[in-house]
Coordinates of C-alpha atoms in Angstrom, one line a residue:
Chain G
X261 CA -102.8 61.6 24.0
X262 CA -105.5 59.8 25.2
X263 CA -103.8 56.6 27.6
X264 CA -106.4 56.3 30.2
X265 CA -103.8 55.0 32.8
X266 CA -100.7 57.3 33.4
X267 CA -99.1 53.8 34.3
X268 CA -98.3 51.0 31.9
X269 CA -100.3 48.0 32.2
X270 CA -98.1 46.1 34.6
X271 CA -97.7 47.6 37.8
X272 CA -94.3 48.9 39.2
X273 CA -93.6 48.9 35.2
X274 CA -93.0 52.4 34.1
X275 CA -95.6 53.5 31.1
X276 CA -93.3 53.9 28.0
X277 CA -96.2 54.3 26.0
X278 CA -96.3 56.3 22.8
X279 CA -98.6 57.4 19.8
X280 CA -97.9 57.5 15.9
X281 CA -101.4 59.0 15.1
X282 CA -104.4 55.9 15.8
X283 CA -100.7 54.0 16.7
X284 CA -99.6 52.8 19.9
X285 CA -96.4 51.7 20.5
X286 CA -95.2 49.4 23.2
X287 CA -92.6 51.9 23.5
X288 CA -90.8 54.5 21.7
X289 CA -88.1 52.5 20.2
X290 CA -88.5 51.5 16.4
X291 CA -85.5 49.6 13.7
X292 CA -84.6 52.5 10.6
X293 CA -85.3 50.9 7.8
X294 CA -82.8 49.4 5.3
X295 CA -80.9 48.6 8.7
X296 CA -83.0 45.6 10.0
X297 CA -83.8 43.6 6.9
X298 CA -87.3 42.1 7.6
X299 CA -86.2 41.6 11.5
X300 CA -85.6 37.8 11.0
X301 CA -82.1 38.3 10.2
X302 CA -81.8 39.5 14.0
X303 CA -84.1 37.1 15.8
X304 CA -80.9 35.4 17.4
X305 CA -79.7 37.8 18.7
X306 CA -82.0 39.6 20.3
X307 CA -86.0 39.7 21.7
X308 CA -87.8 41.1 19.1
X309 CA -91.1 41.4 21.1
X310 CA -89.6 44.1 22.9
X311 CA -89.6 46.5 20.1
X312 CA -91.7 49.1 20.2
X313 CA -92.3 49.0 16.2
X314 CA -90.6 47.1 13.2
X315 CA -90.0 49.2 10.1
X316 CA -88.7 47.0 7.4
X317 CA -86.3 47.0 4.2
X318 CA -88.0 49.8 1.8
X319 CA -90.3 48.1 -1.0
X320 CA -90.8 49.2 -4.4
X321 CA -93.5 48.4 -6.9
X322 CA -91.2 45.6 -8.5
X323 CA -88.3 43.9 -7.0
X324 CA -84.7 45.8 -7.6
X325 CA -81.4 44.1 -7.5
X326 CA -79.9 47.2 -6.0
X327 CA -76.5 49.1 -7.7
X328 CA -72.8 48.0 -8.0
X329 CA -70.1 47.3 -5.0
X330 CA -68.6 48.4 -3.2
X331 CA -71.9 50.1 -2.0
X332 CA -70.3 50.9 1.4
X333 CA -67.7 52.8 3.1
X334 CA -66.9 53.5 6.9
X335 CA -66.5 57.8 7.3
X336 CA -65.2 58.7 10.2
X337 CA -67.9 58.1 13.6
X338 CA -70.5 57.0 10.4
X339 CA -71.3 55.2 7.0
X340 CA -71.8 56.2 3.7
X341 CA -74.1 53.9 1.4
X342 CA -74.7 52.9 -1.9
X343 CA -76.8 49.9 -1.3
X344 CA -79.7 51.1 -4.3
X345 CA -83.0 50.2 -2.5
X346 CA -82.3 46.2 -3.0
X347 CA -85.5 44.5 -2.7
X348 CA -87.9 41.5 -2.9
X349 CA -91.2 43.7 -4.2
X350 CA -94.2 44.3 -2.7
X351 CA -95.9 41.0 -3.5
X352 CA -93.3 38.7 -2.4
X353 CA -93.0 40.9 0.7
X354 CA -96.7 40.0 1.3
X355 CA -96.6 36.3 0.6
X356 CA -92.8 35.5 1.8
X357 CA -91.6 38.4 4.9
X358 CA -95.0 39.5 6.0
X359 CA -96.1 36.1 8.2
X360 CA -93.5 36.1 9.9
X361 CA -93.4 39.8 10.9
X362 CA -96.8 39.3 11.5
X363 CA -96.2 36.4 14.2
X364 CA -94.1 39.2 16.2
X365 CA -96.6 40.3 17.5
X366 CA -95.1 43.9 17.3
X367 CA -96.1 46.2 15.3
X368 CA -95.1 46.1 11.6
X369 CA -94.7 50.0 10.0
X370 CA -93.9 48.8 5.8
X371 CA -91.7 51.2 4.2
X372 CA -92.2 52.4 0.2
X373 CA -91.0 53.8 -2.4
X374 CA -91.9 54.5 -6.1
X375 CA -90.9 56.2 -9.0
X376 CA -94.2 57.6 -9.7
X377 CA -96.6 58.8 -8.0
X378 CA -98.8 56.5 -9.3
X379 CA -96.9 53.3 -7.7
X380 CA -96.6 55.0 -4.4
X381 CA -100.4 54.6 -4.2
X382 CA -100.5 50.8 -5.8
X383 CA -98.0 49.9 -3.3
X384 CA -100.3 50.5 -0.9
X385 CA -103.2 49.4 -2.0
X386 CA -101.5 46.2 -2.2
X387 CA -100.7 46.2 1.1
X388 CA -103.9 47.6 2.6
X389 CA -105.9 45.0 4.6
X390 CA -102.8 42.6 5.0
X391 CA -102.6 41.5 8.3
X392 CA -99.9 42.9 10.3
X393 CA -99.1 46.3 9.0
X394 CA -99.8 48.4 11.3
X395 CA -98.3 51.5 9.4
X396 CA -97.1 53.0 5.8
X397 CA -93.2 54.9 6.2
X398 CA -93.2 56.8 2.5
X399 CA -89.8 56.9 1.4
X400 CA -89.2 60.4 -0.1
X401 CA -85.7 60.7 0.5
X402 CA -83.9 57.7 -0.6
X403 CA -80.6 59.4 -2.4
X404 CA -79.6 56.6 -4.0
X405 CA -82.0 55.8 -7.1
X406 CA -82.3 58.0 -10.1
X407 CA -85.9 58.1 -10.7
X408 CA -88.3 58.9 -8.2
X409 CA -87.9 58.9 -4.1
X410 CA -85.6 61.7 -3.7
X411 CA -87.2 64.4 -6.4
X412 CA -90.0 64.0 -4.5
X413 CA -88.5 64.6 -1.2
X414 CA -87.3 68.5 -2.0
X415 CA -90.6 69.6 -3.5
X416 CA -92.4 70.3 -1.0
X417 CA -95.8 70.5 -3.4
X418 CA -94.7 66.8 -5.1
X419 CA -94.1 65.4 -1.3
X420 CA -97.3 66.8 0.0
X421 CA -99.5 65.0 -3.7
X422 CA -97.5 62.0 -2.6
X423 CA -99.1 61.8 0.5
X424 CA -102.1 62.6 -0.2
X425 CA -102.5 60.0 -2.9
X426 CA -100.9 57.6 -0.6
X427 CA -103.9 58.5 2.9
X428 CA -106.5 58.4 0.2
X429 CA -106.2 54.2 -0.1
X430 CA -104.6 53.6 3.1
X431 CA -106.3 53.2 6.7
X432 CA -103.2 52.9 8.4
X433 CA -101.3 55.8 9.7
X434 CA -98.6 57.3 7.0
X435 CA -95.6 58.3 8.4
X436 CA -93.6 60.6 5.5
X437 CA -89.6 59.9 5.7
X438 CA -88.1 63.2 5.2
X439 CA -84.7 63.9 3.5
X440 CA -82.1 66.1 5.1
X441 CA -81.0 67.2 1.9
X442 CA -83.1 70.3 0.9
X443 CA -82.6 73.9 2.2
X444 CA -85.6 74.7 4.0
X445 CA -86.6 71.1 6.4
X446 CA -89.4 73.8 8.1
X447 CA -90.8 73.4 4.7
X448 CA -90.8 69.8 3.6
X449 CA -92.8 69.3 7.1
X450 CA -95.6 71.2 6.8
X451 CA -96.5 70.7 3.8
X452 CA -97.0 67.1 4.2
X453 CA -98.6 67.4 7.2
X454 CA -101.0 70.1 5.1
X455 CA -101.1 66.9 2.5
X456 CA -102.2 64.2 5.7
X457 CA -99.9 62.9 7.0
X458 CA -100.1 60.7 10.3
X459 CA -96.6 61.5 11.2
X460 CA -92.7 62.3 9.5
X461 CA -89.8 60.9 10.3
X462 CA -86.9 62.4 9.7
X463 CA -83.8 62.9 9.6
X464 CA -82.5 59.6 6.2
X465 CA -79.1 59.7 4.5
X466 CA -77.4 63.3 4.0
X467 CA -75.9 63.1 0.7
X468 CA -72.1 62.5 1.0
X469 CA -69.2 60.9 -0.9
X470 CA -66.0 59.7 -0.4
X471 CA -62.1 58.9 -2.0
X472 CA -59.6 56.7 -2.1
X473 CA -56.5 58.6 -2.5
X474 CA -54.5 56.1 -3.2
X475 CA -56.7 55.2 -6.4
X476 CA -58.0 58.8 -7.2
X477 CA -61.0 57.5 -8.0
X478 CA -64.9 57.7 -5.4
X479 CA -64.4 54.7 -2.9
X480 CA -68.4 53.6 -3.8
X481 CA -69.4 52.3 -7.3
X482 CA -72.1 54.7 -7.2
X483 CA -70.1 57.9 -6.4
X484 CA -71.8 59.0 -3.8
X485 CA -73.9 57.8 -1.3
X486 CA -76.0 58.1 2.0
X487 CA -74.0 58.9 5.1
X488 CA -75.7 58.0 8.6
X489 CA -73.9 57.4 12.1
X490 CA -73.5 59.1 14.5
X491 CA -71.9 62.0 12.4
X492 CA -74.7 62.9 11.8
X493 CA -77.0 63.1 14.9
X494 CA -76.6 67.1 15.9
X495 CA -78.0 67.1 11.9
X496 CA -80.8 65.4 12.8
X497 CA -81.9 67.0 16.0
X498 CA -81.5 70.2 14.7
X499 CA -84.5 68.9 12.0
X500 CA -86.2 67.7 14.5
X501 CA -86.6 70.3 16.4
X502 CA -86.8 73.0 13.9
X503 CA -89.7 70.5 12.1
X504 CA -91.4 70.2 15.4
X505 CA -91.6 74.5 15.9
X506 CA -93.9 74.1 12.5
X507 CA -96.2 71.1 12.9
X508 CA -98.3 69.6 15.1
X509 CA -98.2 65.8 14.0
X510 CA -96.0 63.8 16.3
X511 CA -92.1 63.0 14.6
X512 CA -90.0 59.9 14.1
X513 CA -86.4 61.3 15.1
X514 CA -83.8 59.5 12.7
X515 CA -79.9 59.7 13.2
X516 CA -77.1 58.4 14.7
X517 CA -79.5 56.9 17.9
X518 CA -77.3 54.1 19.3
X519 CA -78.4 54.8 23.7
X520 CA -81.0 55.9 25.3
X521 CA -79.9 58.9 26.2
X522 CA -79.5 59.4 22.2
X523 CA -82.7 58.7 22.2
X524 CA -84.2 61.0 24.7
X525 CA -82.1 64.2 23.1
X526 CA -84.3 63.5 20.6
X527 CA -87.6 63.6 22.1
X528 CA -86.4 66.4 24.2
X529 CA -85.8 68.2 20.8
X530 CA -89.8 67.0 20.0
X531 CA -89.2 63.8 18.5
X532 CA -92.7 61.8 20.0
X533 CA -90.3 58.2 18.8
X534 CA -87.1 57.8 17.5
X535 CA -85.4 54.7 15.1
X536 CA -82.3 53.0 15.7
X537 CA -80.7 52.8 12.5
X538 CA -76.9 52.4 11.9
X539 CA -76.6 50.8 15.0
X540 CA -78.1 47.9 14.3
X541 CA -75.3 46.5 12.1
X542 CA -72.5 47.5 15.3
X543 CA -74.9 45.9 18.0
X544 CA -76.9 43.9 16.8
X545 CA -79.2 44.3 20.0
X546 CA -78.9 48.2 19.8
X547 CA -82.7 48.8 19.5
X548 CA -83.3 47.1 22.2
X549 CA -80.7 48.3 24.6
X550 CA -82.2 52.0 23.9
X551 CA -85.5 50.3 24.8
X552 CA -84.0 49.0 28.5
X553 CA -82.4 52.4 28.5
X554 CA -85.0 54.2 28.7
X555 CA -87.4 52.2 30.5
X556 CA -84.4 52.5 33.4
X557 CA -84.2 56.5 32.9
X558 CA -88.2 56.7 33.0
X559 CA -87.8 55.3 36.4
X560 CA -84.7 56.4 38.2
X561 CA -86.1 60.1 37.4
X562 CA -89.6 59.1 38.2
X563 CA -91.3 60.0 35.3
X564 CA -95.3 59.4 35.2
X565 CA -95.0 58.7 31.7
X566 CA -91.7 59.0 29.0
X567 CA -94.2 60.8 27.0
X568 CA -93.0 63.7 29.5
X569 CA -90.0 63.7 27.5
X570 CA -91.4 64.8 24.2
X571 CA -90.4 68.6 23.1
X572 CA -90.0 69.4 26.8
X573 CA -86.4 71.1 25.8
X574 CA -86.2 73.9 28.0
X575 CA -85.5 76.9 26.3
X576 CA -86.1 79.7 29.1
X577 CA -82.5 79.9 30.0
X578 CA -81.8 81.4 26.5
X579 CA -81.9 86.0 27.2
Chain I
X31 CA -78.1 28.4 13.0
X32 CA -77.6 29.4 16.6
X33 CA -75.1 33.2 16.3
X34 CA -74.2 35.0 19.7
X35 CA -73.1 38.1 20.0
X36 CA -69.9 37.4 22.8
X37 CA -67.9 39.4 24.9
X38 CA -64.5 37.8 24.3
X39 CA -61.5 37.7 26.3
X40 CA -57.7 38.0 24.2
X41 CA -55.7 35.2 25.2
X42 CA -53.0 35.4 22.8
X43 CA -51.8 38.1 20.2
X44 CA -49.2 36.4 18.3
X45 CA -47.1 39.0 15.9
X46 CA -46.2 36.7 13.2
X47 CA -44.5 39.0 10.3
X48 CA -44.5 43.0 10.7
X49 CA -47.9 43.3 9.1
X50 CA -49.4 39.5 9.8
X51 CA -51.5 38.9 13.1
X52 CA -53.0 36.0 14.8
X53 CA -54.9 36.2 17.7
X54 CA -56.8 34.2 20.2
X55 CA -59.8 34.4 21.8
X56 CA -61.9 32.9 24.3
X57 CA -65.1 33.1 23.2
X58 CA -66.7 29.1 24.1
X59 CA -70.7 30.3 22.7
X60 CA -69.1 31.1 19.3
X61 CA -66.1 27.7 19.4
X62 CA -68.9 25.8 20.1
X63 CA -71.1 26.4 17.1
X64 CA -68.4 27.5 13.7
X65 CA -67.1 25.4 11.4
X66 CA -64.5 26.4 8.8
X67 CA -65.4 28.4 6.8
X68 CA -67.7 31.0 9.2
X69 CA -66.3 34.6 9.8
X70 CA -66.8 36.2 12.6
X71 CA -67.6 39.9 13.1
X72 CA -65.3 42.2 15.7
X73 CA -65.6 45.4 16.9
X74 CA -62.4 47.2 17.2
X75 CA -63.3 49.7 19.4
X76 CA -66.1 50.5 21.6
X77 CA -65.9 54.3 20.7
X78 CA -67.8 55.5 17.8
X79 CA -64.5 55.8 15.1
X80 CA -63.9 53.4 13.6
X81 CA -67.6 52.6 13.9
X82 CA -68.2 48.7 12.0
X83 CA -67.2 45.6 13.0
X84 CA -64.4 44.0 10.7
X85 CA -64.9 40.1 8.8
X86 CA -62.5 37.2 9.8
X87 CA -62.5 33.9 8.9
X88 CA -62.4 31.3 11.6
X89 CA -58.8 30.6 11.6
X90 CA -58.7 27.4 13.9
X91 CA -61.5 26.5 16.9
X92 CA -60.7 24.2 19.9
X93 CA -63.4 22.6 21.7
X94 CA -61.7 24.3 24.5
X95 CA -63.9 27.2 24.2
X96 CA -61.6 29.6 21.6
X97 CA -61.2 30.9 18.3
X98 CA -58.4 32.4 16.4
X99 CA -58.3 35.1 13.9
X100 CA -55.4 35.6 11.3
X101 CA -55.4 38.7 10.1
X102 CA -52.9 41.5 8.5
X103 CA -52.7 45.1 9.4
X104 CA -54.6 47.5 6.8
X105 CA -55.8 50.5 8.8
X106 CA -56.9 51.8 12.3
X107 CA -59.4 48.7 12.9
X108 CA -57.1 45.9 12.0
X109 CA -54.3 47.9 13.7
X110 CA -56.3 48.6 17.2
X111 CA -56.8 44.7 17.1
X112 CA -52.9 44.1 16.8
X113 CA -52.5 46.1 19.7
X114 CA -55.0 44.2 21.4
X115 CA -53.4 42.7 25.3
X116 CA -54.0 39.6 27.1
X117 CA -56.9 40.0 29.2
X118 CA -58.3 42.5 27.0
X119 CA -62.3 41.6 25.8
X120 CA -63.4 42.0 22.5
X121 CA -67.1 41.9 21.3
X122 CA -67.5 39.4 18.3
X123 CA -70.5 38.5 16.5
X124 CA -71.1 35.1 15.0
X125 CA -70.8 32.2 13.5
X126 CA -71.8 33.4 10.2
X127 CA -72.1 33.0 7.1
X128 CA -72.4 29.7 4.7
X129 CA -69.1 27.1 5.8
X130 CA -67.0 25.1 3.5
X131 CA -68.6 21.4 2.2
X132 CA -66.5 18.3 3.6
X133 CA -67.0 15.1 1.9
X134 CA -64.3 13.1 4.1
X135 CA -64.4 10.0 1.0
X136 CA -63.2 12.7 -1.6
X137 CA -59.0 13.3 -2.3
X138 CA -58.9 17.3 -1.3
X139 CA -56.6 20.1 -2.1
X140 CA -56.6 23.3 -0.4
X141 CA -55.2 26.5 -1.9
X142 CA -54.7 29.6 0.0
X143 CA -52.8 32.9 -1.2
X144 CA -51.9 35.7 1.4
X145 CA -54.7 35.6 4.2
X146 CA -56.5 33.2 1.7
X147 CA -54.1 30.7 4.3
X148 CA -56.6 32.1 7.8
X149 CA -59.4 29.4 7.2
X150 CA -57.9 27.2 5.3
X151 CA -56.1 25.7 8.9
X152 CA -59.1 25.1 10.5
X153 CA -60.6 23.3 7.0
X154 CA -57.4 20.9 7.2
X155 CA -57.6 20.1 10.5
X156 CA -61.6 19.1 10.5
X157 CA -61.1 17.4 6.8
X158 CA -58.3 15.3 8.7
X159 CA -60.1 14.8 11.6
X160 CA -63.5 13.6 9.6
X161 CA -61.1 11.1 7.5
X162 CA -60.7 7.8 8.8
X163 CA -59.0 6.1 5.4
X164 CA -55.5 7.9 4.3
X165 CA -54.8 11.3 3.4
X166 CA -52.0 10.8 1.2
X167 CA -53.7 11.6 -1.9
X168 CA -54.6 15.4 0.3
X169 CA -53.0 18.2 -0.6
X170 CA -52.4 22.2 0.6
X171 CA -50.4 24.3 -1.0
X172 CA -49.9 28.1 1.2
X173 CA -48.2 31.0 -1.5
X174 CA -47.4 34.6 -0.5
X175 CA -45.5 37.4 -1.4
X176 CA -43.0 36.8 0.7
X177 CA -41.7 34.5 3.8
X178 CA -43.0 36.4 6.3
X179 CA -46.7 35.1 5.1
X180 CA -45.9 31.6 5.0
X181 CA -43.4 29.9 6.6
X182 CA -44.7 31.6 10.7
X183 CA -48.0 29.2 10.0
X184 CA -46.2 26.3 8.1
X185 CA -45.3 24.2 11.1
X186 CA -49.3 24.4 12.5
X187 CA -50.0 22.6 9.2
X188 CA -47.5 20.1 9.0
X189 CA -48.8 19.1 12.4
X190 CA -52.1 18.0 10.8
X191 CA -50.5 15.5 8.2
X192 CA -51.4 16.6 5.1
X193 CA -48.5 16.9 2.7
X194 CA -48.5 20.7 2.6
X195 CA -46.1 23.1 0.4
X196 CA -45.5 26.7 0.0
X197 CA -44.7 28.7 -2.6
X198 CA -43.6 32.7 -2.2
X199 CA -43.3 35.4 -5.1
X200 CA -40.1 36.4 -4.5
X201 CA -39.2 32.6 -3.7
X202 CA -37.7 33.3 -0.3
X203 CA -39.9 30.5 1.4
X204 CA -40.7 27.1 -0.4
X205 CA -40.7 27.6 -4.8
X206 CA -40.9 30.6 -6.6
X207 CA -44.2 31.4 -8.5
X208 CA -47.8 31.6 -7.7
X209 CA -49.7 28.9 -6.3
X210 CA -51.3 28.5 -9.2
X211 CA -48.1 27.0 -10.7
X212 CA -48.1 24.7 -7.9
X213 CA -51.7 23.5 -8.4
X214 CA -51.5 22.5 -12.4
X215 CA -48.5 20.9 -11.5
X216 CA -50.0 19.1 -8.9
X217 CA -51.4 16.0 -10.5
X218 CA -54.6 15.9 -8.4
X219 CA -56.5 12.8 -8.6
X220 CA -60.0 13.2 -10.8
X221 CA -62.4 13.7 -8.1
X222 CA -60.5 15.4 -6.1
X223 CA -62.1 18.7 -4.1
X224 CA -60.7 22.2 -4.4
X225 CA -61.1 24.2 -2.2
X226 CA -59.4 27.5 -2.5
X227 CA -59.2 31.0 -1.1
X228 CA -57.4 34.5 -1.7
X229 CA -57.0 37.5 -3.7
X230 CA -59.5 37.7 -6.5
X231 CA -57.0 36.7 -9.4
X232 CA -55.9 33.8 -7.6
X233 CA -59.4 32.2 -7.3
X234 CA -60.4 33.4 -10.6
X235 CA -57.7 31.5 -12.2
X236 CA -57.9 28.7 -9.8
X237 CA -61.5 28.2 -10.7
X238 CA -61.0 28.4 -14.0
X239 CA -58.5 25.8 -13.6
X240 CA -60.5 23.8 -12.1
X241 CA -63.7 23.9 -14.2
X242 CA -60.7 23.3 -17.7
X243 CA -59.8 19.8 -15.2
X244 CA -63.6 19.5 -14.2
X245 CA -62.5 19.7 -10.6
X246 CA -65.4 20.8 -8.3
X247 CA -64.0 24.1 -6.4
X248 CA -65.0 25.7 -3.2
X249 CA -64.2 29.4 -2.6
X250 CA -64.4 31.6 -0.1
X251 CA -64.5 35.1 -1.0
X252 CA -64.4 38.0 1.0
X253 CA -66.1 41.8 0.8
X254 CA -66.7 45.0 2.6
X255 CA -69.7 45.0 4.9
X256 CA -71.2 46.7 7.6
X257 CA -72.8 43.8 10.3
X258 CA -72.5 40.7 8.5
X259 CA -76.1 39.7 9.2
X260 CA -77.6 39.9 6.2
X261 CA -79.2 43.7 7.4
X262 CA -77.1 45.9 6.0
X263 CA -76.9 44.6 2.3
X264 CA -73.4 45.9 1.1
X265 CA -71.6 42.8 0.6
X266 CA -72.9 42.5 -2.6
X267 CA -71.3 40.1 -5.5
X268 CA -72.2 40.3 -9.1
X269 CA -73.0 37.1 -10.7
X270 CA -74.1 38.1 -14.4
X271 CA -77.4 39.3 -15.4
X272 CA -77.7 42.0 -13.4
X273 CA -77.9 39.4 -10.7
X274 CA -76.2 39.8 -6.8
X275 CA -75.5 37.5 -4.0
X276 CA -74.6 38.5 -0.4
X277 CA -70.8 37.2 1.1
X278 CA -72.4 37.2 4.0
X279 CA -75.5 35.1 3.8
X280 CA -74.9 33.6 0.4
X281 CA -71.6 32.6 1.1
X282 CA -68.7 33.6 2.3
X283 CA -68.4 30.5 0.9
X284 CA -69.7 29.6 -2.4
X285 CA -69.0 27.1 -5.2
X286 CA -67.0 28.3 -7.8
X287 CA -69.2 28.0 -10.8
X288 CA -71.6 30.3 -9.0
X289 CA -69.2 33.4 -9.1
X290 CA -68.2 35.7 -12.3
X291 CA -64.7 35.9 -12.0
X292 CA -62.7 39.1 -13.8
X293 CA -60.6 37.5 -16.5

């Protein structure tokens, strides 16, 4: 860490700053891709300026219409989705969405997805130099599309290759978002670090399905979907902890975070920052509430900085 | 467009039939901003299960800061809402979506089937309020499977002063049959604006008939959705050529010709 001051810029304010590679965030709370639209959707309901960073809906080279409905179904303490990466495509994103996002004066991290290494590289090239783009999150983990995405997320060599390809054409920090649908998360985390990633975010959704017993058919038109929400938090915590044992780059925890307590648990497990996802659907103010809650915690616990929480999990009581 | 996440207070719970419930909520911010056809997302529980809010069309809204929703108990979320007590607090998000377009100079025909009756009361009241001239040519048609789905709300429609007809599938109230039969037998003026909300086959039939008769038709459709505000993209609806619209942002009110109906 290279912070000069242990306290934040304003006297009496707790220091919530964290770093993701060269990217300095005012606080560790971001919005998870695919759960926050392009941010403007939330402007009436929360103070967007309070976010550590905004991560926008995954962007592909060409616009994607997404999957047929039904695309979502609620499950116990969670939801399954098969949206299918519907998005406006990188060119329209740059012209139609980015000016607004840039105006927010909050770091914007663009989540990207492709069907080939060349596509990932091409999207990154087009985003390079676009005002306001503070980072790239490489999605190699969406379970809802047939080609690309998840294919890279399941193979350490491919994941590292995509990472390297993006890094080569990119001057902002590169975060690689991992899939939990792998045998060994440590292997994947290590591979993308070796590929040159500045940071790793984990986890994306778990592949699941739900069945309508009356109709004897799957609830989702896509049959399978991605499980998110509080139901997946224990899995996500474990994977963040596992990854933290094998890599030295900052981790970003995702999975069922809806309160400051959830976020701080992820930080103890080794995350430098967190992303709030499904909770945005239930409480549009969720990410702001998490920031407020972390601030209160740091004040109450009289911490010098929220960074003290990162990897602070005590294992010494285990014999 | 103003939107609020409001802590509302339950002021009335009416069990209109075994399955149908009407909930009145003190929601000053939402009530002051909403329009007929818009909807709200209501959080049924504070815990993690059920997790998501549930969408409901606005059944009534008034200047004293109250809104009403009218729903059927279909699952755990609606069951929890049906068992709320007066004075309890419920988080409501809204108003959301596009409202009905009202042309105060045209005759109207409102068609509500089953729970599709819900948004029609608010719409009928607003039309009645906005019209300076006669409402003699206007018509409301309400339909349900049985008496319990229609009869309890008839008095509210009768109060408005627009001619209201009822029909039930089993003939237990009003005429026996579907709303579409009543619609087809009503001699509507050529420039009538039809509004419809109800089960998909009903709206498909109304939409098709209106197209044949060259009548303008606005429909309110429902969909499963997680957020109600365009972030989850869960409420997609096909419009042909592999394209989708989203019920929460592009609707829930659509010009019937914009949508693709399964015949």
